[in-house]
CSV table of C-alpha atoms in Angstrom, one decimal:
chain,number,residue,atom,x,y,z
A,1,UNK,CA,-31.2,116.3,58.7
A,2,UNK,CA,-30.1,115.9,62.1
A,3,UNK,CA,-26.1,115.8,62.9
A,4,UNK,CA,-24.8,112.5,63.3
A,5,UNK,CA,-22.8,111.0,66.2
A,6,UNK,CA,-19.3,112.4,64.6
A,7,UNK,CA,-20.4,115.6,63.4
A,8,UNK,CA,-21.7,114.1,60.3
A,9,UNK,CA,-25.9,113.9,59.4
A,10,UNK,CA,-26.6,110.5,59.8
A,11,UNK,CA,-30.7,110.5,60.9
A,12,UNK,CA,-33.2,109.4,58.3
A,13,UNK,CA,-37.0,109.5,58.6
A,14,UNK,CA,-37.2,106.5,56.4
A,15,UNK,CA,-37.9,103.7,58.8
A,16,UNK,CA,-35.7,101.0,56.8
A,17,UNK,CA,-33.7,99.1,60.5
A,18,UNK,CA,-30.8,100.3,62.4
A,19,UNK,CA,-27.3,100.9,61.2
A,20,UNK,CA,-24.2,99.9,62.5
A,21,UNK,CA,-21.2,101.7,62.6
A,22,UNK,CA,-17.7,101.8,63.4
A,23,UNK,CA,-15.8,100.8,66.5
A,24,UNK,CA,-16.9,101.0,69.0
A,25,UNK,CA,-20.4,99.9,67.7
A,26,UNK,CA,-23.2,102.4,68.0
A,27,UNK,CA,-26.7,101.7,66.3
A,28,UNK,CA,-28.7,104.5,65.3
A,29,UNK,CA,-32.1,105.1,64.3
A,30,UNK,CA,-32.6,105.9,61.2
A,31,UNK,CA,-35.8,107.9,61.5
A,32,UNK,CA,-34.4,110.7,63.4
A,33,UNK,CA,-34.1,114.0,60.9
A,34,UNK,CA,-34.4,117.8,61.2
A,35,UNK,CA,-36.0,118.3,57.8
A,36,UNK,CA,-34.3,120.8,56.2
A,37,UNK,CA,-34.0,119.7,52.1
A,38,UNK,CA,-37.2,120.1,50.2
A,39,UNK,CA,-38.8,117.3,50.1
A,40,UNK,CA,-40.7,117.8,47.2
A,41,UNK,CA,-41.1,115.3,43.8
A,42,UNK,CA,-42.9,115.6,40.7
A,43,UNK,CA,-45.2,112.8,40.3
A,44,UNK,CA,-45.9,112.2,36.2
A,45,UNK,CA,-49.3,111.2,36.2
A,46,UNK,CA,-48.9,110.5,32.0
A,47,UNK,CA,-46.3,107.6,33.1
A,48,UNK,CA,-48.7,105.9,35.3
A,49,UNK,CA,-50.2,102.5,34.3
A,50,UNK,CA,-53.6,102.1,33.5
A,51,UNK,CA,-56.0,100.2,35.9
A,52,UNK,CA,-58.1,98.0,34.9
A,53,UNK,CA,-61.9,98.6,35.6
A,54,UNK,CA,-62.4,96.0,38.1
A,55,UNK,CA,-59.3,97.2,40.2
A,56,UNK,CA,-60.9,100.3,40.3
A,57,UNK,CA,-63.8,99.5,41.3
A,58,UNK,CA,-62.7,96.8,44.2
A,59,UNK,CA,-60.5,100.2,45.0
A,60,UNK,CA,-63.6,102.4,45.5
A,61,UNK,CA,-65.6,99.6,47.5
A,62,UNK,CA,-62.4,99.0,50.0
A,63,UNK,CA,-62.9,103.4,50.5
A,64,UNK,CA,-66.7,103.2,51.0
A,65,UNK,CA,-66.1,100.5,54.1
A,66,UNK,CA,-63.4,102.5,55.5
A,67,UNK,CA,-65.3,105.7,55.2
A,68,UNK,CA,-68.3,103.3,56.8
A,69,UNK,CA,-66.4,101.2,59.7
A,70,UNK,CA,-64.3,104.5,60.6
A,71,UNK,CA,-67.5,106.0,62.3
A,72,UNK,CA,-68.7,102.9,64.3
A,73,UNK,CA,-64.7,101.6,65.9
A,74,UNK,CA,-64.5,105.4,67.0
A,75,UNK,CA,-60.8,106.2,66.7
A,76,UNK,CA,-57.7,107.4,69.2
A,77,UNK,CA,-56.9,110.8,67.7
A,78,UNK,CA,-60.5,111.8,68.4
A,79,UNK,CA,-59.4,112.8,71.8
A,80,UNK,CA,-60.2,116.1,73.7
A,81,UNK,CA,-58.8,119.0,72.7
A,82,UNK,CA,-56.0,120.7,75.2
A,83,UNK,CA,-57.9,123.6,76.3
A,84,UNK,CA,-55.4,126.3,75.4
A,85,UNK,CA,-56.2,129.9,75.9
A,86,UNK,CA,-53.5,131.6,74.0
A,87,UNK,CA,-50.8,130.6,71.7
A,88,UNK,CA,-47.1,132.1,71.7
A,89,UNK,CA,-44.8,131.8,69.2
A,90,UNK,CA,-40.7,133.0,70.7
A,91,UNK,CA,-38.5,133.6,67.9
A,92,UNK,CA,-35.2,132.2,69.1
A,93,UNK,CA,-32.0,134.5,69.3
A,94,UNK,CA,-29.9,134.9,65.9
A,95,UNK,CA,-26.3,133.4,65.7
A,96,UNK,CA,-25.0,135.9,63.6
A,97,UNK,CA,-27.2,136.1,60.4
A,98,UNK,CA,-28.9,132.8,61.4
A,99,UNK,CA,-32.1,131.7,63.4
A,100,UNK,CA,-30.4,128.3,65.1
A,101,UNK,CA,-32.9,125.4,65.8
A,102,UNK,CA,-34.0,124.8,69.7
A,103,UNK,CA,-33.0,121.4,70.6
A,104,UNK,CA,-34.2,121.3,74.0
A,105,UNK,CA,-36.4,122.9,76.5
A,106,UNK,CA,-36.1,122.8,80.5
A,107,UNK,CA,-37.5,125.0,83.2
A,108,UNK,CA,-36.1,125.4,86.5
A,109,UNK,CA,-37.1,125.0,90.0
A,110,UNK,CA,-36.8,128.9,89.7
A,111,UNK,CA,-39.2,129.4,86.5
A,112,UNK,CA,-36.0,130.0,84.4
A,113,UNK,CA,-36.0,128.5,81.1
A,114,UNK,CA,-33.1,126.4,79.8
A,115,UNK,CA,-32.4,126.2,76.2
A,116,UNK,CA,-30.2,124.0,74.1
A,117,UNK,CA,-30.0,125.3,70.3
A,118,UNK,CA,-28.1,124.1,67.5
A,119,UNK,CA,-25.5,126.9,67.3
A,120,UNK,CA,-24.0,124.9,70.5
A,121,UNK,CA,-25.5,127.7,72.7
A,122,UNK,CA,-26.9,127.2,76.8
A,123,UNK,CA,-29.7,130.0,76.8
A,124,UNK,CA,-31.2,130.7,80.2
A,125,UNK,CA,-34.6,132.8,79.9
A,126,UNK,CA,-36.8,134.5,82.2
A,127,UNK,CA,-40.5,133.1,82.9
A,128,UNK,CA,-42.0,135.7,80.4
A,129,UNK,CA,-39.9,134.3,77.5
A,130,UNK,CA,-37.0,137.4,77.6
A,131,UNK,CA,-33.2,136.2,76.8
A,132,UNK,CA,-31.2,136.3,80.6
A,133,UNK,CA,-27.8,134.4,79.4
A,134,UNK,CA,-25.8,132.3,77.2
A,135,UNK,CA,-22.9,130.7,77.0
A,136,UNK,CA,-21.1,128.1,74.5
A,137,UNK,CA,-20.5,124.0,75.4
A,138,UNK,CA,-17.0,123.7,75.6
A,139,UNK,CA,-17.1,122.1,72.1
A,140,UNK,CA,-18.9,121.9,69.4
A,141,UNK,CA,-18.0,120.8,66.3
A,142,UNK,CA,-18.4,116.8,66.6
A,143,UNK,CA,-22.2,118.2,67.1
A,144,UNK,CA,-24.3,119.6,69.8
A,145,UNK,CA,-25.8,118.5,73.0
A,146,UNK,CA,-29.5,117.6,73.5
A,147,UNK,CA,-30.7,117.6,77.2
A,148,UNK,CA,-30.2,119.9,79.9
A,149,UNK,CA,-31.5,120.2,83.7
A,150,UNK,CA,-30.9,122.9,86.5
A,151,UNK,CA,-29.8,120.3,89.7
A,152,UNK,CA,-31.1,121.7,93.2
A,153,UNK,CA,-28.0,123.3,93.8
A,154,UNK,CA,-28.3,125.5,90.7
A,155,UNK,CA,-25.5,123.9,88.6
A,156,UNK,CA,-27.1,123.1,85.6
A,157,UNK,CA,-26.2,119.5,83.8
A,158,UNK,CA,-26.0,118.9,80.2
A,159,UNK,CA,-25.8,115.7,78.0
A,160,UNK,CA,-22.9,116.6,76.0
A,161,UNK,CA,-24.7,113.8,73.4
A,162,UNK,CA,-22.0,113.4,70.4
A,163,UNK,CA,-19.0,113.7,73.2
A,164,UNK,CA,-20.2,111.1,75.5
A,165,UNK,CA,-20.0,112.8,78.6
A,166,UNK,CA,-22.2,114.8,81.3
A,167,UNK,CA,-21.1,118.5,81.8
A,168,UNK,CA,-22.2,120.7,84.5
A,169,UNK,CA,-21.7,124.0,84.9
A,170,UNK,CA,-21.6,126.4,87.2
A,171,UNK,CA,-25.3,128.7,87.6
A,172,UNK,CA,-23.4,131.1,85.4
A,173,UNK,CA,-22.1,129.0,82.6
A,174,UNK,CA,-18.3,130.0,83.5
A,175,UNK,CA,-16.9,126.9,84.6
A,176,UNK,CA,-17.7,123.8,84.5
A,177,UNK,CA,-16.8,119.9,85.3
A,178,UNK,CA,-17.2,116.4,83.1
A,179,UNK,CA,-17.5,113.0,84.0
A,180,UNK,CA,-17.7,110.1,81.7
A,181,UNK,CA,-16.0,108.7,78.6
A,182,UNK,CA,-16.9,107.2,75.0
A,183,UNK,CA,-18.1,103.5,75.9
A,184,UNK,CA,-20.2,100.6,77.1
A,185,UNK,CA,-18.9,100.1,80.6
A,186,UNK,CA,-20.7,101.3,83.6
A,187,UNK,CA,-19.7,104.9,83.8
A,188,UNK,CA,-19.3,105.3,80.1
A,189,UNK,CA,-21.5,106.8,77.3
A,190,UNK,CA,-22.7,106.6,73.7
A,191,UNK,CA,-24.9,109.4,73.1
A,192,UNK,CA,-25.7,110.7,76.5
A,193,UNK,CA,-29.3,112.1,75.5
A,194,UNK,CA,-31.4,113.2,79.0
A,195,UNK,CA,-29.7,114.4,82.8
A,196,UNK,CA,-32.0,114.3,86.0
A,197,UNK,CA,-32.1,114.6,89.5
A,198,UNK,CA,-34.1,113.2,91.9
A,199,UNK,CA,-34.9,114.2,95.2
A,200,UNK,CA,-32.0,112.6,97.5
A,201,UNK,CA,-29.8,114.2,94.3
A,202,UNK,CA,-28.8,111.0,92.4
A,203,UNK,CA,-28.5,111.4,88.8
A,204,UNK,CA,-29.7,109.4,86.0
A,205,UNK,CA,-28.4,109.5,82.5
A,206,UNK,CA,-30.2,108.5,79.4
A,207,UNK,CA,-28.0,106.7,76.5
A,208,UNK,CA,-29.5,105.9,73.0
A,209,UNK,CA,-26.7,104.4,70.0
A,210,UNK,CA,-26.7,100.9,71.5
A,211,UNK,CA,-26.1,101.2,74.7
A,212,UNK,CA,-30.1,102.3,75.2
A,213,UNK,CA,-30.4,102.8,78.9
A,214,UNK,CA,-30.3,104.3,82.3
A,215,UNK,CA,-26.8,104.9,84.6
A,216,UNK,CA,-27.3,106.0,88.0
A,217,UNK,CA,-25.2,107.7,89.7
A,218,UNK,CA,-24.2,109.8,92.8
A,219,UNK,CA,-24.2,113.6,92.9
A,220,UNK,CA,-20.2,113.7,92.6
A,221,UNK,CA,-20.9,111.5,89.1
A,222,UNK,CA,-19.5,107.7,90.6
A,223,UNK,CA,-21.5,105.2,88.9
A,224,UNK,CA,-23.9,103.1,91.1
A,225,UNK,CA,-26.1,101.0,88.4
A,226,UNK,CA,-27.4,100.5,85.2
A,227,UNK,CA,-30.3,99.4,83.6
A,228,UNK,CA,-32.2,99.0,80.2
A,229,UNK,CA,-30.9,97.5,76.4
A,230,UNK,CA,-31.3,98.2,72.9
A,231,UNK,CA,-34.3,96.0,72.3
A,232,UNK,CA,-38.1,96.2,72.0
A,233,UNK,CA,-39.0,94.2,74.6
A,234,UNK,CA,-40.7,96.0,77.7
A,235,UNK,CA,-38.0,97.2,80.0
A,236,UNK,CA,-35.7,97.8,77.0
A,237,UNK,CA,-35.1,100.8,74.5
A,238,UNK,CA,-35.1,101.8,71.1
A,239,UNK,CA,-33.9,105.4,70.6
A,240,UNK,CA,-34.7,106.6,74.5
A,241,UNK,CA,-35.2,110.5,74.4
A,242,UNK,CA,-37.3,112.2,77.5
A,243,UNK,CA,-37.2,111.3,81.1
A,244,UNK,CA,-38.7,112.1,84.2
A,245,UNK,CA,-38.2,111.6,87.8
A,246,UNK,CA,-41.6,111.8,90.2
A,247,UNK,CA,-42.0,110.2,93.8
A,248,UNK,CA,-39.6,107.2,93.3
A,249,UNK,CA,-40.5,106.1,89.8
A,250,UNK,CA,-38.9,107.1,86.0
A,251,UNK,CA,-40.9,108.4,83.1
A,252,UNK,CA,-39.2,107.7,79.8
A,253,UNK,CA,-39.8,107.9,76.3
A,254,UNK,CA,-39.1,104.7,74.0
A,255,UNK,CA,-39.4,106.8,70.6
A,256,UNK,CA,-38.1,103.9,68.7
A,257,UNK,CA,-41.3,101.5,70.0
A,258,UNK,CA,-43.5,104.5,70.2
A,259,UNK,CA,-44.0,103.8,73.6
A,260,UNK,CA,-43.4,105.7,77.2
A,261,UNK,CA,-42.1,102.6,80.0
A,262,UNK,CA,-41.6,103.4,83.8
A,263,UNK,CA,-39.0,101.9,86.3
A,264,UNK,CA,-38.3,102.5,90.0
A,265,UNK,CA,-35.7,105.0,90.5
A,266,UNK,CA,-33.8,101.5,91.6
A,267,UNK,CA,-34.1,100.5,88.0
A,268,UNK,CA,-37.0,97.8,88.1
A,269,UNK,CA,-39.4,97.8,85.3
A,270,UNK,CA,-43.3,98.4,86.7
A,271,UNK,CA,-44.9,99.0,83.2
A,272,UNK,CA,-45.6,100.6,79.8
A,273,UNK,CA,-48.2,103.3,79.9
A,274,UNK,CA,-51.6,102.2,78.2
A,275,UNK,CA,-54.3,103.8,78.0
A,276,UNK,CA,-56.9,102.0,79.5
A,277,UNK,CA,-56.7,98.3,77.9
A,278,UNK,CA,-56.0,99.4,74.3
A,279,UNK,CA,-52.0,100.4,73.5
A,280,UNK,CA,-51.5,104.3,74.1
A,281,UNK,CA,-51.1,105.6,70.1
A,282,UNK,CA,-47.8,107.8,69.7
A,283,UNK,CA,-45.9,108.7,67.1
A,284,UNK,CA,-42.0,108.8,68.0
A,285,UNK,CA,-42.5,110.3,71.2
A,286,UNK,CA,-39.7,112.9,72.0
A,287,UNK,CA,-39.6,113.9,75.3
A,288,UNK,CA,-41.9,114.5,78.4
A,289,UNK,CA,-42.5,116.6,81.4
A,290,UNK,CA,-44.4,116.6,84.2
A,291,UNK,CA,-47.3,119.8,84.8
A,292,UNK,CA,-47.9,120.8,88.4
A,293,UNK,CA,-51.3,119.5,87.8
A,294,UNK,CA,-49.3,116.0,88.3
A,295,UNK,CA,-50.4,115.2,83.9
A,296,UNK,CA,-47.3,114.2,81.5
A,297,UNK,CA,-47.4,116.5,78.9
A,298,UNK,CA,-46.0,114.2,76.1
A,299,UNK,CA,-44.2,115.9,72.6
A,300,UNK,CA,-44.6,113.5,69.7
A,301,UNK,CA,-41.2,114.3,66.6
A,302,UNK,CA,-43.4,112.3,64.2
A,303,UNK,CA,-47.0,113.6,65.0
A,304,UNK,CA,-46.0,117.2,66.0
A,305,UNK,CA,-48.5,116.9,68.7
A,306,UNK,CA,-48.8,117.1,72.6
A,307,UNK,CA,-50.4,114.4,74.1
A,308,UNK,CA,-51.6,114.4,78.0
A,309,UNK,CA,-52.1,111.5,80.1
A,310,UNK,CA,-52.4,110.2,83.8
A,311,UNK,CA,-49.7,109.0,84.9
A,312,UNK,CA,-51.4,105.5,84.5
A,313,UNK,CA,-51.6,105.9,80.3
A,314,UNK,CA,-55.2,107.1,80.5
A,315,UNK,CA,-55.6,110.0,77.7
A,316,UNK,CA,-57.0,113.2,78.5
A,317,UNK,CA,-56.1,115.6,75.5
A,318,UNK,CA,-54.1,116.5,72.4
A,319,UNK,CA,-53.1,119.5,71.1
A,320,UNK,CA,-51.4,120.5,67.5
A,321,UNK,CA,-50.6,118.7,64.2
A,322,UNK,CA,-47.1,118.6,61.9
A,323,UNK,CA,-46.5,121.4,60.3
A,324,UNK,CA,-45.7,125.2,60.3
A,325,UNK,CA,-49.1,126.9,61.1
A,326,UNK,CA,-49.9,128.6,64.2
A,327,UNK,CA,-51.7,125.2,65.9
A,328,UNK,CA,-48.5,123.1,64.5
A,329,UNK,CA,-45.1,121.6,65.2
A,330,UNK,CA,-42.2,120.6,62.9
A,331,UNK,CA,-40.5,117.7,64.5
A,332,UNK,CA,-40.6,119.0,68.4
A,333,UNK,CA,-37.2,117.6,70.4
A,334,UNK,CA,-38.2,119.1,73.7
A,335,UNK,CA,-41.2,120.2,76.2
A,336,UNK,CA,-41.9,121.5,79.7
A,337,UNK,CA,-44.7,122.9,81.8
A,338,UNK,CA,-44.2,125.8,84.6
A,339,UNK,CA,-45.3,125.8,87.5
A,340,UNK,CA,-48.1,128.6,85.7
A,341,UNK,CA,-49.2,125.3,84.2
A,342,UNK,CA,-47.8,127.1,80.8
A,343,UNK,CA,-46.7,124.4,78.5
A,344,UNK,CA,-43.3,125.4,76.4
A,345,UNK,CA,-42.2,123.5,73.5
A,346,UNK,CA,-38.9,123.3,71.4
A,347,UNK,CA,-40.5,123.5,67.5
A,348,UNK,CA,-37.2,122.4,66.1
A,349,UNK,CA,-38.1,122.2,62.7
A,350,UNK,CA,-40.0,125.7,63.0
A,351,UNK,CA,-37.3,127.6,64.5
A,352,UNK,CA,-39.0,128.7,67.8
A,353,UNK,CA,-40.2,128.5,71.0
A,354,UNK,CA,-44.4,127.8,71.4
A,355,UNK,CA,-45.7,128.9,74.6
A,356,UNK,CA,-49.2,127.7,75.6
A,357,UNK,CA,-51.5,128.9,78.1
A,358,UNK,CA,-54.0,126.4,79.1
A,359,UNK,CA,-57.3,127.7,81.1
């Protein structure tokens, strides 16, 4: 289970609509959830109704055609494999006697590595993975943030999600400012989920809870525009979560419409990525990040996968499956790429940070 937008777990994985809640209204998704219950049911197989003979056999001719027409319409996930040389797995540093989930992953324009866990930690780490600092948000308890960036000047921006604000702090985590409030005007938040910069140093938050969409604003935090809705039409979101700024334009990942939609940095919609003519498959995608080889590296919650594309939708490669193996991910919140080309991921679910090394 994932915390909730007042310290409470309110994220299902059961896709059964939005749900509304109190004033002032905030929608959620309900398919949203750090797994941590088992899961498990017994199934009683003596309870089970008999089928007849003929549904059985209509049954086995409906698998022989699949099995047959699979082969011949050629299928999405049968994409390159990422060509990773080696795999790392980062255990992430104990909070007292516990191993807190990474929420989100950043690296600087110095090779540092940002870190957002769910103790309520920042954790800044060198480029080989080793722990540099850490400090604590301001608060906590109402539940923890989930995006983080290190601005050009070195202060380092965090979406203080479940308080509605933008905190940035000083390089070294001792002081800090806030702009922003709980609400829908321009200048206010519900669930602040994703801070960047671009390169004249206006930032752009991403909202998700009803308010779905992009503020703008100036480097001192005054408001200049907004854009996006809660809506699954293109140029709207459902459950935003990972953004990018490159060369005047805004990546951004619609994980509610399994979708990733780009906008100038003015806010106009130019188009959602496809790959080639057919839709680009995805499976809640989580966040994204741009390698210095100019590919998105793409982190899917749902699939525990990467997936790499152009920056036109066209799909070059995939990498991992759900799961807790070496090869796998447990619902991923965060991803980055060095400028090594190294891909690191936040495997929530899993408790670590995964390094790859591609050749």
């Amino acid at each position: 289970m994932v915390e909730g937008c007042d310290g409470k777990r309110c994220h299902s994985t059961v896709r059964v609509g939005w749900v509304k809640r109190s004033e002032p209204t905030i929608l959620i998704s309900p398919r949203f959830r750090e797994e941590t219950a088992d899961r498990s049911a017994s199934v009683k197989v003596n309870n089970a109704p008999r089928r007849s003979p003929g549904l059985m056999r209509r049954v086995i001719c409906l698998l022989i055609c699949c099995v047959l027409f699979i082969p011949l319409t050629g299928c999405d996930d049968e994409s390159p494999a990422l060509d990773v040389k080696t795999i790392t797995h980062h255990a992430m540093p104990l909070h007292e006697a516990t191993v807190p989930k990474p929420r989100c992953i950043h690296v600087s324009h110095t090779g540092d590595l940002y870190v957002l866990d769910k103790a309520g930690r920042v954790l800044t780490f060198d480029r080989n993975g080793k722990l540099k600092n850490q400090w604590w948000m301001p608060k906590y308890d109402a539940g923890r943030p989930e995006g983080v960036f290190q601005l050009k000047d070195g202060r380092v921006a965090v979406a203080d999600t479940h308080y509605n604000r933008v905190v940035i702090f000083t390089p070294d985590g001792q002081d800090h400012t806030t702009f922003g409030t709980l609400g829908r005007e321009p200048g206010q938040f519900v669930y602040p989920i994703k801070v960047v910069e671009d390169n004249q140093g206006f930032l752009y938050v991403l909202e998700y809870g009803g308010n779905d969409r992009v503020q703008k604003f100036t480097a001192e935090g005054k408001f200049v525009k907004a854009f996006g809705g809660f809506d699954t039409t293109p140029g709207n979101f459902q459950r935003p979560s990972g953004m990018v700024w490159h060369d005047g334009q805004l990546f951004i990942t619609d994980a509610g419409n399994n979708r990733v939609q780009v906008f100038t940095d003015d806010g106009e919609f130019v188009r959602v990525l496809t790959n080639g003519d057919q839709p680009l498959a995805l499976d809640l995608p989580y966040d994204l990040a741009l390698g210095p080889d100019g590919l998105l590296y793409i982190v899917e919650y749902g699939a525990g996968r990467v997936t790499v594309v152009k920056p036109s939708g066209e799909l070059v490669a995939r990498w991992g499956s759900a799961g807790g193996g070496e090869e796998q991910l447990a619902t991923p919140w965060g991803i980055a790429v060095d400028q090594q080309n190294r891909v690191w991921i936040a495997d929530t679910r899993n408790r670590r940070l995964v390094e790859l090394v591609l050749e």
